[in-house]
XYZ file of N, CA and C in Angstrom:
372
model
N 173.323 122.798 91.691
C 173.025 121.633 90.882
C 172.330 122.044 89.589
N 171.504 123.080 89.623
C 170.819 123.512 88.415
C 171.807 124.025 87.381
N 172.866 124.659 87.809
C 173.881 125.159 86.871
C 174.547 124.007 86.145
N 174.769 122.908 86.848
C 175.389 121.740 86.214
C 174.469 121.144 85.147
N 173.159 121.102 85.429
C 172.198 120.546 84.470
C 172.136 121.432 83.244
N 172.149 122.742 83.441
C 172.076 123.670 82.308
C 173.333 123.572 81.452
N 174.494 123.451 82.074
C 175.749 123.342 81.331
C 175.831 122.040 80.545
N 175.257 120.951 81.052
C 175.371 119.660 80.371
C 174.339 119.486 79.269
N 173.416 120.444 79.112
C 172.390 120.399 78.065
C 171.497 119.156 78.154
N 171.162 118.748 79.359
C 170.265 117.608 79.558
C 168.831 118.136 79.539
N 167.992 117.483 78.755
C 166.586 117.881 78.679
C 165.786 117.118 79.731
N 165.126 117.849 80.590
C 164.289 117.247 81.609
C 162.823 117.489 81.246
N 161.961 116.526 81.514
C 160.540 116.749 81.232
C 159.977 117.824 82.154
N 158.918 118.490 81.686
C 158.309 119.550 82.471
C 157.654 118.998 83.741
N 157.057 117.793 83.633
C 156.368 117.198 84.773
C 157.016 115.857 85.074
N 157.459 115.669 86.288
C 158.051 114.404 86.699
C 156.957 113.523 87.297
N 156.900 112.273 86.862
C 155.813 111.375 87.249
C 155.778 111.085 88.746
N 156.915 111.117 89.403
C 156.955 110.771 90.810
C 156.533 111.938 91.711
N 156.370 113.126 91.151
C 155.955 114.276 91.940
C 154.435 114.339 92.020
N 153.952 114.782 93.172
C 152.512 114.946 93.351
C 152.060 116.224 92.661
N 150.920 116.159 91.998
C 150.374 117.319 91.310
C 149.533 118.105 92.305
N 149.757 119.376 92.389
C 148.980 120.231 93.277
C 147.564 120.383 92.720
N 146.586 120.512 93.608
C 145.196 120.648 93.198
C 145.017 121.910 92.364
N 145.740 122.963 92.715
C 145.602 124.215 91.962
C 146.121 124.060 90.533
N 147.114 123.193 90.305
C 147.606 122.944 88.948
C 146.637 122.054 88.171
N 146.044 121.113 88.884
C 145.165 120.150 88.232
C 143.853 120.801 87.804
N 143.292 121.656 88.673
C 142.022 122.311 88.388
C 142.205 123.822 88.500
N 142.450 124.494 87.402
C 142.548 125.957 87.479
C 141.211 126.566 87.884
N 141.235 127.856 88.222
C 140.012 128.515 88.674
C 138.924 128.433 87.611
N 137.721 128.175 88.048
C 136.590 128.123 87.141
C 136.248 126.721 86.668
N 137.102 125.728 86.928
C 136.790 124.360 86.505
C 136.302 123.563 87.704
N 135.398 122.640 87.446
C 134.843 121.817 88.505
C 135.872 120.796 88.969
N 135.834 120.457 90.236
C 136.781 119.490 90.781
C 136.313 118.051 90.607
N 135.052 117.825 90.527
C 134.558 116.455 90.430
C 133.265 116.416 89.657
N 132.587 115.310 89.804
C 131.310 115.123 89.121
C 130.268 116.050 89.717
N 129.514 116.681 88.862
C 128.461 117.582 89.307
C 127.138 116.834 89.284
N 126.524 116.684 90.436
C 125.264 115.971 90.540
C 124.114 116.956 90.429
N 123.119 116.573 89.654
C 121.937 117.414 89.504
C 120.830 116.920 90.429
N 120.093 117.857 90.968
C 118.928 117.523 91.768
C 117.751 117.262 90.832
N 116.717 116.627 91.372
C 115.545 116.292 90.566
C 114.916 117.532 89.954
N 114.884 118.606 90.710
C 114.294 119.841 90.203
C 115.072 120.360 88.989
N 116.413 120.246 89.022
C 117.238 120.687 87.899
C 117.017 119.793 86.677
N 116.845 118.501 86.903
C 116.601 117.569 85.795
C 115.261 117.877 85.141
N 114.247 118.135 85.973
C 112.914 118.426 85.442
C 112.904 119.709 84.631
N 113.677 120.696 85.066
C 113.729 121.945 84.323
C 114.493 121.780 83.013
N 115.524 120.947 83.007
C 116.341 120.772 81.812
C 115.604 119.971 80.735
N 114.816 118.990 81.157
C 114.092 118.145 80.205
C 112.753 118.797 79.856
N 112.278 118.514 78.677
C 110.996 119.062 78.241
C 109.932 117.973 78.432
N 109.378 117.895 79.643
C 108.427 116.842 79.945
C 107.028 117.121 79.409
N 106.746 118.338 79.007
C 105.435 118.630 78.448
C 105.280 117.975 77.079
N 106.381 117.745 76.365
C 106.320 117.137 75.040
C 106.137 115.619 75.110
N 106.425 115.004 76.262
C 106.304 113.545 76.404
C 104.836 113.145 76.547
N 104.534 111.948 76.069
C 103.164 111.440 76.218
C 102.934 111.030 77.674
N 101.705 111.097 78.180
C 101.459 110.750 79.583
C 101.641 109.259 79.878
N 101.609 108.405 78.841
C 101.782 106.970 79.064
C 103.250 106.592 79.232
N 104.155 107.432 78.774
C 105.581 107.128 78.835
C 106.111 107.401 80.250
N 106.813 106.425 80.895
C 107.314 106.649 82.253
C 108.466 107.655 82.258
N 108.378 108.655 83.126
C 109.406 109.680 83.275
C 109.631 109.922 84.762
N 110.454 110.927 85.102
C 110.654 111.275 86.500
C 109.379 111.825 87.126
N 108.546 112.465 86.313
C 107.316 113.053 86.823
C 106.258 111.974 87.025
N 106.146 111.048 86.092
C 105.129 110.012 86.115
C 105.817 108.683 86.401
N 105.715 108.198 87.633
C 106.416 106.977 87.989
C 105.574 105.722 87.771
N 104.367 105.876 87.310
C 103.527 104.713 87.045
C 104.023 104.022 85.780
N 104.301 102.751 85.888
C 104.799 101.987 84.754
C 103.920 100.761 84.557
N 103.953 100.176 83.376
C 103.176 98.954 83.151
C 103.777 97.793 83.936
N 103.034 96.709 84.098
C 103.563 95.550 84.819
C 104.781 94.977 84.107
N 105.625 94.330 84.871
C 106.853 93.756 84.338
C 106.552 92.593 83.402
N 107.413 92.422 82.404
C 107.271 91.292 81.477
C 107.792 90.000 82.104
N 108.666 90.148 83.091
C 109.303 88.988 83.701
C 108.491 88.508 84.908
N 108.529 87.212 85.200
C 107.807 86.717 86.379
C 108.455 87.239 87.658
N 107.640 87.425 88.692
C 108.174 87.929 89.952
C 109.027 86.847 90.620
N 110.018 87.288 91.378
C 110.894 86.340 92.069
C 110.170 85.755 93.268
N 110.470 84.508 93.551
C 109.906 83.817 94.702
C 110.965 83.799 95.800
N 110.563 84.162 97.016
C 111.495 84.219 98.133
C 111.094 83.227 99.206
N 112.100 82.743 99.923
C 111.889 81.784 101.005
C 111.072 82.452 102.105
N 110.069 81.739 102.609
C 109.209 82.292 103.652
C 109.926 82.385 104.994
N 110.949 81.592 105.200
C 111.648 81.576 106.482
C 112.849 82.527 106.469
N 113.727 82.397 105.467
C 114.990 83.144 105.462
C 114.944 84.420 104.636
N 114.099 84.498 103.631
C 114.060 85.661 102.756
C 114.973 85.532 101.551
N 115.709 84.432 101.453
C 116.563 84.196 100.281
C 115.696 83.780 99.097
N 116.289 83.768 97.917
C 115.533 83.359 96.737
C 115.204 81.869 96.852
N 113.938 81.546 96.703
C 113.478 80.169 96.915
C 113.327 79.446 95.591
N 113.873 78.269 95.529
C 113.738 77.432 94.334
C 112.691 76.346 94.509
N 112.329 76.066 95.759
C 111.480 74.909 96.032
C 110.233 75.308 96.825
N 109.187 74.467 96.721
C 107.948 74.645 97.488
C 107.631 73.321 98.168
N 107.355 73.386 99.450
C 106.968 72.190 100.201
C 105.539 71.828 99.811
N 105.303 70.641 99.265
C 103.939 70.292 98.818
C 102.946 70.143 99.964
N 103.430 69.806 101.154
C 102.516 69.600 102.284
C 102.044 70.922 102.882
N 102.938 71.909 102.983
C 102.580 73.160 103.647
C 102.457 74.346 102.682
N 102.898 74.186 101.453
C 102.938 75.253 100.444
C 103.869 76.404 100.819
N 104.786 76.176 101.747
C 105.791 77.184 102.082
C 106.953 77.073 101.103
N 107.506 78.213 100.737
C 108.678 78.231 99.861
C 109.933 78.136 100.719
N 110.939 77.419 100.211
C 112.192 77.288 100.963
C 113.371 77.308 100.009
N 114.544 77.652 100.569
C 115.737 77.852 99.757
C 116.655 76.637 99.751
N 116.749 75.900 100.861
C 117.674 74.754 100.907
C 117.121 73.684 101.852
N 117.873 72.619 102.004
C 117.397 71.479 102.789
C 117.319 71.780 104.277
N 118.192 72.646 104.788
C 118.129 72.990 106.214
C 116.806 73.679 106.541
N 116.381 74.571 105.668
C 115.106 75.261 105.877
C 113.952 74.271 105.725
N 114.083 73.326 104.788
C 113.036 72.319 104.595
C 112.854 71.484 105.864
N 113.963 71.100 106.499
C 113.866 70.336 107.749
C 113.175 71.156 108.830
N 113.477 72.456 108.852
C 112.845 73.348 109.831
C 111.343 73.491 109.555
N 110.977 73.555 108.292
C 109.555 73.696 107.923
C 108.768 72.467 108.346
N 109.364 71.298 108.167
C 108.654 70.057 108.493
C 108.360 69.899 109.984
N 109.160 70.533 110.846
C 108.898 70.403 112.287
C 108.072 71.566 112.831
N 107.708 72.519 111.979
C 106.882 73.644 112.435
C 105.464 73.187 112.744
N 104.870 73.734 113.806
C 103.457 73.442 114.060
C 102.577 74.090 112.985
N 101.394 73.543 112.812
C 100.469 74.017 111.793
C 100.113 75.496 111.992
N 100.058 75.937 113.238
C 99.730 77.331 113.545
C 100.786 78.283 112.969
N 102.061 77.935 113.096
C 103.144 78.771 112.549
C 103.157 78.759 111.032
N 102.828 77.629 110.441
C 102.757 77.546 108.978
C 101.688 78.495 108.463
N 100.535 78.521 109.157
C 99.461 79.427 108.751
C 99.885 80.892 108.871
N 100.670 81.206 109.895
C 101.159 82.588 110.052
C 102.091 82.977 108.905
N 102.987 82.079 108.537
C 103.893 82.369 107.406
C 103.108 82.565 106.115
N 102.078 81.735 105.914
C 101.274 81.863 104.702
C 100.471 83.159 104.685
N 99.975 83.610 105.841
C 99.243 84.872 105.874
C 100.162 86.061 105.614
N 101.426 85.965 106.027
C 102.382 87.027 105.720
C 102.561 87.192 104.216
N 102.459 86.083 103.499
C 102.630 86.107 102.045
C 101.297 86.288 101.332
N 100.212 86.457 102.065
C 98.847 86.547 101.501
C 98.489 85.302 100.712
N 98.871 84.160 101.235
C 98.535 82.887 100.592
C 97.942 81.945 101.627
N 97.163 82.486 102.562
C 96.626 81.682 103.634
C 95.642 80.647 103.120
N 95.945 79.397 103.447
C 95.112 78.266 103.062
C 94.906 77.419 104.300
N 93.706 76.944 104.508
C 93.452 76.073 105.656
C 93.999 74.699 105.314
N 94.994 74.273 106.105
C 95.601 72.966 105.885
C 94.897 71.907 106.720
N 94.854 70.692 106.200
C 94.189 69.595 106.902
C 95.197 68.700 107.537
């Protein structure tokens, strides 16, 4: 069949799209096969952290200033993001089903939920 193609002077592309490329063709010797991940020690050696000011947060100094944005409020029962606060118990809740559950809770359980959030208040 190759003799017929050569005699007919048909030009074929060097790489056919439907053929699988061998790994050895794709990555010759000495080239990396994928993304090279650096360890923290390699990052610290590559960067010049002695030139940075001590107030600037880096990999070495993880202390950062407080956030500019307000902290998120989470539901005391489910852990979902809470949009509402029960005025009677001061518990945060996410939806009406949780609100119904909060209203039937005994006062002792409400106090436990509030102490978990460090907002313990003696309710009357």
